Short mmCIF file of C-alpha atoms in Angstrom, two decimals:
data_model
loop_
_atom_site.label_atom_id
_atom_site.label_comp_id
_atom_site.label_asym_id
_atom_site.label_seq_id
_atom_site.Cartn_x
_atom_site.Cartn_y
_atom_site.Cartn_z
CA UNK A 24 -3.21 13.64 -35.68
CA UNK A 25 -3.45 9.34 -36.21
CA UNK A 26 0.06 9.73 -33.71
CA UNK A 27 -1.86 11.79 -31.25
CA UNK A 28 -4.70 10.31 -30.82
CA UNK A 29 -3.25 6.67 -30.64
CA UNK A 30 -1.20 8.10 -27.86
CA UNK A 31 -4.03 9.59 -25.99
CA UNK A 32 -6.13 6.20 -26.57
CA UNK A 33 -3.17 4.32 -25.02
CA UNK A 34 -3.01 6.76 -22.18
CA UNK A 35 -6.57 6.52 -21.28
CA UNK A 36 -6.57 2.59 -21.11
CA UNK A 37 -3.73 2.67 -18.81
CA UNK A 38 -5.35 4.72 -17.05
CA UNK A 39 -8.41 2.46 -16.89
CA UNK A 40 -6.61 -0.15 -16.10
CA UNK A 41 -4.97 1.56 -12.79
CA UNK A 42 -7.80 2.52 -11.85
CA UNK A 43 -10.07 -0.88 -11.71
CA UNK A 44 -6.64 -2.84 -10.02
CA UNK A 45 -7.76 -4.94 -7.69
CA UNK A 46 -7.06 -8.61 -6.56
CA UNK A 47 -7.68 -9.67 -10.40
CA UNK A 48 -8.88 -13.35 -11.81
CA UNK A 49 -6.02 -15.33 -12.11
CA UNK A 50 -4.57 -16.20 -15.52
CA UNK A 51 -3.92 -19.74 -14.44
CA UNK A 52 -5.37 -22.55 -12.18
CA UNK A 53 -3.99 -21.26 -9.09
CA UNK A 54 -0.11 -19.39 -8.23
CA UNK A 55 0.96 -20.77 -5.11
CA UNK A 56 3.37 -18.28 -3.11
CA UNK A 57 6.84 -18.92 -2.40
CA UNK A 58 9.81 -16.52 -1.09
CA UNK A 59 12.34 -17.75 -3.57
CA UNK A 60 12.44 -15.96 -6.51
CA UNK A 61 14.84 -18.61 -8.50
CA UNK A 62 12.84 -20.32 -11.29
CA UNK A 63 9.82 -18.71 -10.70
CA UNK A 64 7.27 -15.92 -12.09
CA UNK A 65 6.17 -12.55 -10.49
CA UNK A 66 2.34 -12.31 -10.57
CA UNK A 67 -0.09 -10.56 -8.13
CA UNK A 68 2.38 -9.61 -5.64
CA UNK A 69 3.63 -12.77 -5.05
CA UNK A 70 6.27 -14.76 -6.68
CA UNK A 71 4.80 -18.44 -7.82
CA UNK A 72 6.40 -21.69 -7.82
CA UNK A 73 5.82 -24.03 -10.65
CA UNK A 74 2.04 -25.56 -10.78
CA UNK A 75 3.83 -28.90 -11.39
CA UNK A 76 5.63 -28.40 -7.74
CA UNK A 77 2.02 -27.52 -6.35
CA UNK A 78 1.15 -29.96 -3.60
CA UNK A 79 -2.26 -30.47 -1.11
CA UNK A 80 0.04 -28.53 1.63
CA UNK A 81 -0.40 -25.21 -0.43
CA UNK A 82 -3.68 -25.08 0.02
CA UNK A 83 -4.61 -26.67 3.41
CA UNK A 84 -4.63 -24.72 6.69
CA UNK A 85 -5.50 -26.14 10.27
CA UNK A 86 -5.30 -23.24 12.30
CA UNK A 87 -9.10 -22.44 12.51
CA UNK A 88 -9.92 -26.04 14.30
CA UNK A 89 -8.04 -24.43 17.48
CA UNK A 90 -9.82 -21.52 19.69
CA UNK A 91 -8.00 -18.05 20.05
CA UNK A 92 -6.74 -16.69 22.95
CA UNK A 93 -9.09 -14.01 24.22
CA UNK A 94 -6.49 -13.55 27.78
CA UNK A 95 -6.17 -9.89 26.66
CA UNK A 96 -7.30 -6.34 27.27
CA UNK A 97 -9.77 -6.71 23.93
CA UNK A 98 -11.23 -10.46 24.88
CA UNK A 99 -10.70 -11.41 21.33
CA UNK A 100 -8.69 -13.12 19.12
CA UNK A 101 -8.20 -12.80 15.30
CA UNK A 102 -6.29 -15.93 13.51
CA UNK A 103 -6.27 -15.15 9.85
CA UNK A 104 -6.59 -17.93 7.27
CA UNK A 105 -5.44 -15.43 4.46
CA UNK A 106 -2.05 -16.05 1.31
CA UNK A 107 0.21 -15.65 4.37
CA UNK A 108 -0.96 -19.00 5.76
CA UNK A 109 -2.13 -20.94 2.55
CA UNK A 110 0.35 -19.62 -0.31
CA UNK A 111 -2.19 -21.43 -2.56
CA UNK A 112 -4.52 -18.37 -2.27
CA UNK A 113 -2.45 -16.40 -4.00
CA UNK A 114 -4.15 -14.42 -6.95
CA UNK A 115 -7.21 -16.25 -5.60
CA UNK A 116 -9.25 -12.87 -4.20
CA UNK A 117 -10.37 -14.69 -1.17
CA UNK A 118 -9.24 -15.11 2.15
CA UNK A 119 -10.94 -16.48 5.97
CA UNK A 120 -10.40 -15.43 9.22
CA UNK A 121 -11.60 -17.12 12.79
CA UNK A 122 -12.82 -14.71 15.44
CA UNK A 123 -13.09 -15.88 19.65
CA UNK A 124 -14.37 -13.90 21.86
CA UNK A 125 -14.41 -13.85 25.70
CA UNK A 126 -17.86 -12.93 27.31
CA UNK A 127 -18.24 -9.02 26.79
CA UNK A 128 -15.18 -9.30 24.32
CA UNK A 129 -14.23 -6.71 21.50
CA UNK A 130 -12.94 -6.93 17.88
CA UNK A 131 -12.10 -3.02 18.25
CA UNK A 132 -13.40 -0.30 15.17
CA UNK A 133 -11.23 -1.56 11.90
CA UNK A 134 -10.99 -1.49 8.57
CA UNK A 135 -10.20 -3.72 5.66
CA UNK A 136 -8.83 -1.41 3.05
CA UNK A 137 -8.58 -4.28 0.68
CA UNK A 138 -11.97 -6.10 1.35
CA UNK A 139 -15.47 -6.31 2.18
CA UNK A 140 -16.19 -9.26 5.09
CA UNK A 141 -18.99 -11.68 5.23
CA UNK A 142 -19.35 -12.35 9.03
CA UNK A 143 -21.20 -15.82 9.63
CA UNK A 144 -21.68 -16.38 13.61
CA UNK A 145 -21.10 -19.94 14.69
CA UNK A 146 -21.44 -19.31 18.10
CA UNK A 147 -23.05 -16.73 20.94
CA UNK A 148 -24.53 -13.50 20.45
CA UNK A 149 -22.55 -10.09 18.93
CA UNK A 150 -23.77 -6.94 18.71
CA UNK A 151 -21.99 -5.95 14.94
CA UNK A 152 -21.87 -2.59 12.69
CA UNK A 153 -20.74 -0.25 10.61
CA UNK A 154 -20.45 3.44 10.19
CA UNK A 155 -21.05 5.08 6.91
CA UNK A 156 -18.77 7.42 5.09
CA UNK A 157 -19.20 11.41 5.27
CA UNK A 158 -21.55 13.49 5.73
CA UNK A 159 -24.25 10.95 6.87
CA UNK A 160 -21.24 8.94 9.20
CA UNK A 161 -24.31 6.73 10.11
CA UNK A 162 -24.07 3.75 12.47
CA UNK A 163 -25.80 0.81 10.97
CA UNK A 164 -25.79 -1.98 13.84
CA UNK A 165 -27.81 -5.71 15.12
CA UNK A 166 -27.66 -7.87 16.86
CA UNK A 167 -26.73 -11.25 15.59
CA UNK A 168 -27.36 -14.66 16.83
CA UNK A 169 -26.25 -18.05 16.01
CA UNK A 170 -26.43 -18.87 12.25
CA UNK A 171 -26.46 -15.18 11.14
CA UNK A 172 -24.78 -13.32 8.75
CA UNK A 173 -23.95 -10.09 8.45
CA UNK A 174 -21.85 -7.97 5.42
CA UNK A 175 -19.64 -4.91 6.45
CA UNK A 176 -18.65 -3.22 3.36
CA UNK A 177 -15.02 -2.38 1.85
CA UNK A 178 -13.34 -0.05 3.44
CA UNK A 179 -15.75 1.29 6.51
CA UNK A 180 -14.93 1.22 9.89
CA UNK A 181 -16.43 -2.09 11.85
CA UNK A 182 -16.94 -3.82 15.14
CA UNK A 183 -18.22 -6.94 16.78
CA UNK A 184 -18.82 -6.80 20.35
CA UNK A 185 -19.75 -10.20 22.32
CA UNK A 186 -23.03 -9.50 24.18
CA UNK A 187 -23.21 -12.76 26.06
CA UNK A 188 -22.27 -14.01 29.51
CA UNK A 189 -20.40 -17.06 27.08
CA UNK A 190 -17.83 -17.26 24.65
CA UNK A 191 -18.79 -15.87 21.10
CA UNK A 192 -16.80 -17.62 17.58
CA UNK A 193 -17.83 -16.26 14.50
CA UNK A 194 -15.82 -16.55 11.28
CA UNK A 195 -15.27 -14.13 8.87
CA UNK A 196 -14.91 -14.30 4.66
CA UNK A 197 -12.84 -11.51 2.71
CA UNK A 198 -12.75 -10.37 -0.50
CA UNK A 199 -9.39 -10.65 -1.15
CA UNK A 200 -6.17 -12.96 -0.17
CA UNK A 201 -4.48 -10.04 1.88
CA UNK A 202 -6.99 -7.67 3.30
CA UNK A 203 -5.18 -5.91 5.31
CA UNK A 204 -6.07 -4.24 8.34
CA UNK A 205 -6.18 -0.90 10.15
CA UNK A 206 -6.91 -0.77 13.86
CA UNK A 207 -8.87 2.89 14.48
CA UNK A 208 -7.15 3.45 17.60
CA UNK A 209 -4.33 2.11 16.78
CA UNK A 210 -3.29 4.53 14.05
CA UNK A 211 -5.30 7.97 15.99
CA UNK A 212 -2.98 7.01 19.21
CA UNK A 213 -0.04 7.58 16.92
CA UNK A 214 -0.85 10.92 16.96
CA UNK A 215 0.86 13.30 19.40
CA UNK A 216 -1.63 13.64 23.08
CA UNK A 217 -1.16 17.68 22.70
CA UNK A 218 -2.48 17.59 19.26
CA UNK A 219 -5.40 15.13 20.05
CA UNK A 220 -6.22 17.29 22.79
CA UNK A 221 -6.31 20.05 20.28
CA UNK A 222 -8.36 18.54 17.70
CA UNK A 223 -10.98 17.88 20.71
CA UNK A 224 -11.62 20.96 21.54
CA UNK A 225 -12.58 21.67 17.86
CA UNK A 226 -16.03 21.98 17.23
CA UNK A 227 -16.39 19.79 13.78
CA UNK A 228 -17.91 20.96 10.61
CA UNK A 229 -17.50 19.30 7.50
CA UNK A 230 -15.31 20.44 5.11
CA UNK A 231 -16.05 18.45 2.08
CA UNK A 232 -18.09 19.26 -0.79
CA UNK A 233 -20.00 16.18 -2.08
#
């Protein structure tokens, strides 16, 4: 019975343990990334070079100073500042990302699977919000200005549209040094046109029980 219920103790805090993973705190200062797995140590998803080897480079990024290019269908332009770009994020839980955007320009319905975003406008006017998960599916919008802030919660679908007759920049903090992204459109176009068609002509109900 002492066996058993060890086992089953065990069992449950592995299973506790699954189910909280998320970016976790780090067990060190930092764990810069690197691609070569020789004399190093496999934490968070990334391998880490030696703290000793660590230099200012690993965490520094200049990418943000420069304005996207908004020449495209959208009129925006997303240049990440996440552990791809400074390896010294890694295991960190944080990441940025710079946003440009063309007069009347787009950042199309997303989501960050990984990470809720702080959105702090530093210039124009966007129109941002959210949609909330089933049944209510509830579109929680404003209008933001210069200086504003606005929080769009992890995992639900987002936008930012620029509402101005100027360019709009507005940079955005994540909860987490890679997190990810899934274009709406993107992944519904994959779908076959006969079955989208299909799924149109559908009148919805919902089919969850909450």
């Amino acid at each position: 019975m002492g066996t058993n219920t060890l086992t089953y103790v065990v069992l449950l805090a592995m299973a506790f343990s699954v189910a909280s993973a998320s970016d976790p705190s780090p067990l060190q200062d930092f764990c810069v990334a690197v691609n070569d797995t020789n004399n190093t140590v496999f934490v968070n998803g990334k391998f880490c070079r030696d703290p000793k080897l660590a230099t200012p480079n690993d965490f520094f990024f200049s990418g943000l100073r420069l304005p996207g290019n908004t020449s495209n269908k959208l009129g925006s332009m997303v240049t990440p500042a996440n552990v791809a770009q400074i390896p010294g994020l890694n295991t960190l839980g944080v990441s940025l990302a710079r946003v440009d955007y063309a007069p009347y320009g787009l950042n199309p319905p997303h989501i960050h699977p990984r990470a809720t975003e702080i959105l702090t406008v530093l210039e124009g006017t966007l129109y941002v919000g959210f949609v909330t998960s089933n049944p209510e599916n509830r579109l929680i919008s404003k209008v933001l200005y210069k200086g504003d802030v606005f929080v769009f919660p992890q995992g639900l679908i987002h936008f930012q549209l620029n509402v101005g007759t100027t360019n709009a920049v507005a940079i955005a903090s994540l909860g987490s040094q890679n997190p990810g992204v899934i274009t709406i459109a993107n992944a519904a176009f994959q779908v076959d046109k006969n079955v989208i068609n299909y799924l149109q002509s559908q009148f919805w109900t919902d089919n969850h029980t909450y």
